XYZ file of C-alpha atoms in Angstrom:
351
model
C 129.696 98.575 128.302
C 127.032 100.473 126.418
C 126.665 99.863 122.679
C 124.619 102.303 120.662
C 122.958 100.966 117.454
C 121.418 103.182 114.802
C 118.340 101.939 112.859
C 116.881 103.147 109.589
C 117.749 103.568 105.981
C 120.624 105.909 105.110
C 121.971 107.529 102.037
C 125.490 106.578 101.136
C 127.060 109.785 102.531
C 124.840 109.784 105.625
C 125.764 106.190 106.357
C 129.454 107.044 106.414
C 128.892 109.908 108.877
C 126.749 107.874 111.247
C 129.185 104.954 111.122
C 131.953 107.300 112.277
C 129.791 108.543 115.155
C 129.070 104.934 116.087
C 132.790 104.141 116.224
C 133.421 107.186 118.483
C 130.755 106.083 120.937
C 132.121 102.540 121.028
C 135.652 103.889 121.673
C 134.484 106.150 124.504
C 132.502 103.336 126.068
C 135.542 101.048 126.021
C 137.828 103.795 127.410
C 135.590 104.575 130.373
C 135.196 100.901 131.130
C 138.929 100.090 131.321
C 139.470 101.585 134.779
C 140.867 104.842 136.236
C 141.661 107.794 133.935
C 144.112 110.607 134.449
C 141.235 112.951 135.316
C 140.290 110.631 138.177
C 143.737 110.689 139.790
C 144.394 112.836 142.844
C 147.573 114.098 144.482
C 148.266 113.186 148.073
C 151.132 112.874 150.557
C 152.423 109.894 152.495
C 155.095 109.595 155.152
C 158.497 108.007 154.492
C 160.953 106.526 157.049
C 163.374 109.372 156.212
C 163.681 112.239 153.674
C 165.965 109.985 151.580
C 163.190 107.898 150.031
C 161.560 108.327 146.623
C 158.622 106.642 144.887
C 159.673 103.618 142.824
C 156.212 102.583 141.578
C 152.504 102.573 142.513
C 150.251 99.566 141.959
C 146.686 100.314 143.045
C 146.870 100.782 146.812
C 150.466 99.575 147.003
C 153.168 102.247 147.063
C 156.762 101.086 146.678
C 159.548 103.346 147.982
C 163.290 103.003 147.440
C 166.123 104.478 149.493
C 168.468 106.996 147.813
C 171.077 107.220 150.592
C 172.333 105.122 153.492
C 173.363 108.160 155.554
C 170.264 110.253 156.162
C 168.670 112.334 158.900
C 166.670 110.160 161.266
C 163.362 111.958 160.876
C 160.082 111.258 159.104
C 159.892 112.544 155.536
C 157.033 113.151 153.127
C 156.600 112.338 149.471
C 153.885 113.172 146.942
C 152.012 110.401 145.096
C 149.134 110.144 142.600
C 146.394 107.549 143.246
C 142.783 106.937 142.323
C 140.172 109.424 143.522
C 138.443 106.793 145.667
C 141.599 105.616 147.430
C 141.712 106.699 151.093
C 144.560 104.577 152.436
C 147.612 102.827 150.962
C 150.092 100.086 151.873
C 153.659 101.395 151.877
C 156.630 99.158 151.038
C 160.233 100.289 151.552
C 162.992 98.604 149.543
C 160.610 95.700 148.802
C 159.467 95.158 152.427
C 156.084 96.128 153.900
C 156.466 99.136 156.201
C 152.968 100.243 157.232
C 149.462 101.174 156.126
C 148.775 104.907 155.883
C 145.785 107.184 155.538
C 146.393 109.668 152.738
C 146.985 113.348 153.377
C 145.504 115.094 150.369
C 147.224 118.012 148.635
C 145.616 121.215 149.933
C 146.550 124.463 151.610
C 145.745 123.129 155.063
C 148.213 120.250 154.669
C 150.917 122.649 153.433
C 150.355 124.969 156.388
C 150.442 122.015 158.761
C 153.717 120.800 157.237
C 155.290 124.275 157.444
C 154.208 124.590 161.074
C 155.982 121.293 161.724
C 159.123 122.640 160.085
C 159.028 125.797 162.227
C 158.546 123.688 165.359
C 161.527 121.524 164.408
C 163.667 124.649 163.863
C 162.839 125.881 167.359
C 163.542 122.523 168.966
C 166.774 121.923 167.039
C 169.657 123.490 168.945
C 173.287 123.577 167.811
C 175.661 123.179 170.768
C 177.547 126.382 171.519
C 181.256 126.322 170.795
C 182.940 126.305 174.196
C 186.150 127.712 172.677
C 184.491 130.498 170.645
C 185.871 133.402 172.686
C 189.359 131.910 172.846
C 189.317 131.190 169.105
C 188.253 134.754 168.304
C 191.072 136.176 170.435
C 193.678 133.939 168.767
C 192.350 134.811 165.299
C 192.496 138.520 166.138
C 196.087 138.307 167.413
C 197.140 136.259 164.363
C 195.605 138.786 161.990
C 197.204 141.706 163.828
C 200.591 140.001 163.619
C 200.102 139.361 159.893
C 199.268 143.038 159.380
C 202.206 144.200 161.466
C 205.107 146.015 159.868
C 207.552 143.515 161.349
C 205.900 140.473 159.724
C 205.290 142.167 156.378
C 208.969 143.151 156.144
C 210.019 139.569 156.959
C 207.614 138.303 154.316
C 208.992 140.723 151.741
C 212.600 139.787 152.583
C 211.845 136.061 152.352
C 210.089 136.574 149.023
C 213.133 138.383 147.637
C 215.449 135.676 149.009
C 213.480 132.895 147.348
C 213.270 134.813 144.093
C 216.995 135.481 143.968
C 218.357 132.274 145.513
C 216.011 129.493 144.439
C 213.827 130.577 141.544
C 216.140 132.930 139.682
C 218.230 130.306 137.862
C 215.353 128.094 136.612
C 213.428 131.145 135.447
C 216.393 132.490 133.506
C 217.023 129.074 131.951
C 213.515 128.530 130.649
C 212.326 132.078 129.949
C 214.790 134.386 128.247
C 214.730 137.933 129.560
C 212.240 137.028 132.288
C 214.399 138.229 135.177
C 214.193 141.761 133.828
C 210.440 141.511 133.523
C 210.136 140.162 137.065
C 212.165 143.080 138.367
C 209.818 145.515 136.689
C 206.541 143.931 137.748
C 207.435 143.155 141.377
C 206.654 146.019 143.711
C 208.649 147.339 146.635
C 205.634 148.323 148.703
C 204.090 145.779 151.057
C 200.606 144.414 150.229
C 199.258 146.552 153.091
C 200.785 149.791 151.729
C 199.631 152.221 149.026
C 200.845 155.404 147.382
C 198.115 157.476 145.737
C 199.091 160.377 143.468
C 196.082 162.697 143.250
C 195.979 164.750 140.045
C 193.698 166.709 137.732
C 193.897 168.413 134.346
C 194.962 171.615 136.159
C 198.366 170.103 137.041
C 201.078 171.066 134.511
C 201.621 168.339 131.921
C 205.444 168.208 132.451
C 204.843 167.381 136.141
C 202.389 164.606 135.226
C 204.790 163.135 132.651
C 207.604 163.105 135.191
C 205.314 161.198 137.572
C 204.516 158.744 134.771
C 208.213 158.219 134.022
C 208.981 157.483 137.698
C 206.035 155.111 138.106
C 207.007 153.239 134.961
C 210.557 152.778 136.278
C 209.321 151.521 139.646
C 206.636 149.216 138.216
C 204.881 148.923 141.578
C 201.181 147.934 141.358
C 200.472 149.603 144.704
C 201.297 153.080 143.352
C 198.317 154.615 141.561
C 197.451 157.912 139.857
C 193.989 159.051 140.904
C 191.582 161.559 139.322
C 188.415 162.846 141.006
C 186.329 162.625 137.829
C 186.255 162.992 134.045
C 187.797 165.977 132.288
C 184.946 168.407 131.417
C 182.442 166.090 133.135
C 180.961 162.697 132.260
C 179.052 163.986 129.220
C 182.100 163.562 126.993
C 184.780 160.900 127.481
C 187.151 161.952 124.678
C 188.773 164.821 126.662
C 189.633 162.369 129.447
C 191.077 159.822 126.997
C 193.146 162.552 125.347
C 194.368 163.835 128.726
C 195.444 160.372 129.940
C 197.075 159.589 126.572
C 199.167 162.763 126.776
C 200.448 161.679 130.203
C 201.286 158.135 129.114
C 203.122 158.972 125.872
C 206.891 158.676 126.122
C 207.261 161.006 123.130
C 205.017 164.076 123.577
C 205.074 164.753 119.816
C 203.722 161.297 118.909
C 200.142 161.407 117.566
C 198.271 158.344 118.875
C 195.408 158.895 116.397
C 197.759 158.373 113.469
C 200.380 155.948 114.740
C 201.325 153.579 117.544
C 203.159 155.387 120.338
C 205.318 153.975 123.124
C 203.645 154.544 126.499
C 204.558 154.355 130.162
C 203.078 151.532 132.262
C 201.165 152.689 135.320
C 197.744 152.396 136.950
C 195.093 155.095 136.570
C 191.909 155.358 138.617
C 188.949 157.714 138.598
C 187.741 157.552 142.182
C 186.114 160.491 144.025
C 185.797 158.300 147.134
C 189.587 158.256 147.564
C 189.621 162.059 147.391
C 186.992 162.172 150.129
C 188.650 159.457 152.264
C 191.951 161.370 152.468
C 190.330 164.844 152.360
C 192.247 165.970 149.261
C 191.279 169.587 148.574
C 194.050 170.515 146.120
C 196.373 168.793 143.653
C 198.939 167.492 143.112
C 198.922 165.555 146.360
C 200.653 162.313 147.326
C 199.304 159.996 150.057
C 201.325 157.188 151.622
C 198.905 154.827 153.447
C 199.947 151.942 155.711
C 198.191 149.055 157.426
C 195.563 148.605 154.722
C 193.037 145.804 155.047
C 190.865 145.573 151.925
C 187.706 143.461 152.175
C 186.756 143.425 148.469
C 189.384 144.277 145.839
C 186.626 144.945 143.286
C 185.319 147.865 145.355
C 186.833 151.290 145.952
C 189.576 151.553 148.563
C 188.048 154.915 149.404
C 185.091 153.232 151.093
C 185.650 153.101 154.845
C 183.397 150.030 155.077
C 185.628 148.247 152.552
C 189.129 149.354 153.591
C 190.728 149.858 156.987
C 193.792 152.141 157.194
C 196.131 152.284 160.191
C 197.931 155.511 159.244
C 198.636 157.792 156.295
C 200.769 160.801 155.337
C 199.848 163.549 152.849
C 202.281 165.734 150.909
C 201.079 168.630 148.725
C 202.926 170.552 146.031
C 204.438 170.376 142.573
C 207.656 168.410 143.193
C 209.513 165.479 141.656
C 208.425 162.037 142.796
C 211.921 161.349 144.143
C 211.682 164.441 146.348
C 208.232 163.358 147.551
C 209.483 159.869 148.472
C 212.543 161.289 150.210
C 210.368 163.603 152.300
C 208.030 160.754 153.275
C 211.006 158.544 154.157
C 212.471 161.177 156.487
C 209.127 161.367 158.257
C 208.265 157.642 158.435
C 211.638 155.813 158.209
C 209.772 153.268 156.072
C 211.942 150.535 154.550
C 209.473 150.190 151.674
C 209.930 153.842 150.740
C 213.682 153.348 151.102
C 213.534 150.477 148.595
C 211.570 152.663 146.163
C 214.134 155.428 146.448
C 217.032 153.002 145.881
C 215.363 151.632 142.750
C 214.483 155.069 141.423
C 217.968 156.518 141.960
C 219.648 153.446 140.539
C 217.633 153.766 137.327
C 218.094 157.512 137.041
C 221.819 157.763 137.817
């Protein structure tokens, strides 16, 4: 330890200043003489018996590791430590027992590259056994999916759903939720999950026709029947014309002013989707499409995207006609039981 002493005669203020300097020098001398400082530490890597070891403590050249898991990959791991600049090798202890002496691998780009090369080599050498039943499994999965999508299975599923609703769940629901059976009847659709009816419209279609569609869709309450527009009325620059147009369709009372009072409206789904127009090649409106065998990958994306939705078959009907007439025409062509159920519901409510 070096001690610096100042000689001479000092004025009172000068003596105070020099005394402070003297104290600083003494403090620095003591600090540098106590051992290793943070500036003298270096980062290095050592090996561990497995990747599931972490540093517990470091005492000089002794590095103590502790296990974090009993079930671990049987391969050598690496962990970073900080030791004195002069330290070249350390003694590694695992869970309190001496494991081995190691030469340090210092933290540098070469060591990182060497480690990454080791990882790449391990990836190449590591081989996952091929599934011997892969082809058979794929064939079974394909047949199962095709059966699920089939008209026969979907009709059985729909019939069983109705049976359970009427025979098992109807009484408890009516007991605990007053009026719920009526609500269930309105919200449950007649179309299968793999079926859709799209009604393609625009502002050029007469308003009475659109309101009749809205009335029918409200009565049916089927979520798989949708009104579709190609785009906004008068373009995307202004949204108010589109809001006004849709509001006029939904109002049960055409004379009701929605800007001044609350009006009763029909319940139905509206979509603005040019991709659906392109998918079914709709060149004029009104047009009604009945699509079957739908398989939708992502419900958040447009069903007009061919990459998102597969369609087995579809039928298109053009012309300004009542929705009942449209359904009847489609039923005569397809003999679909779903369309038959829609017609039964619609006629029961109307007559």
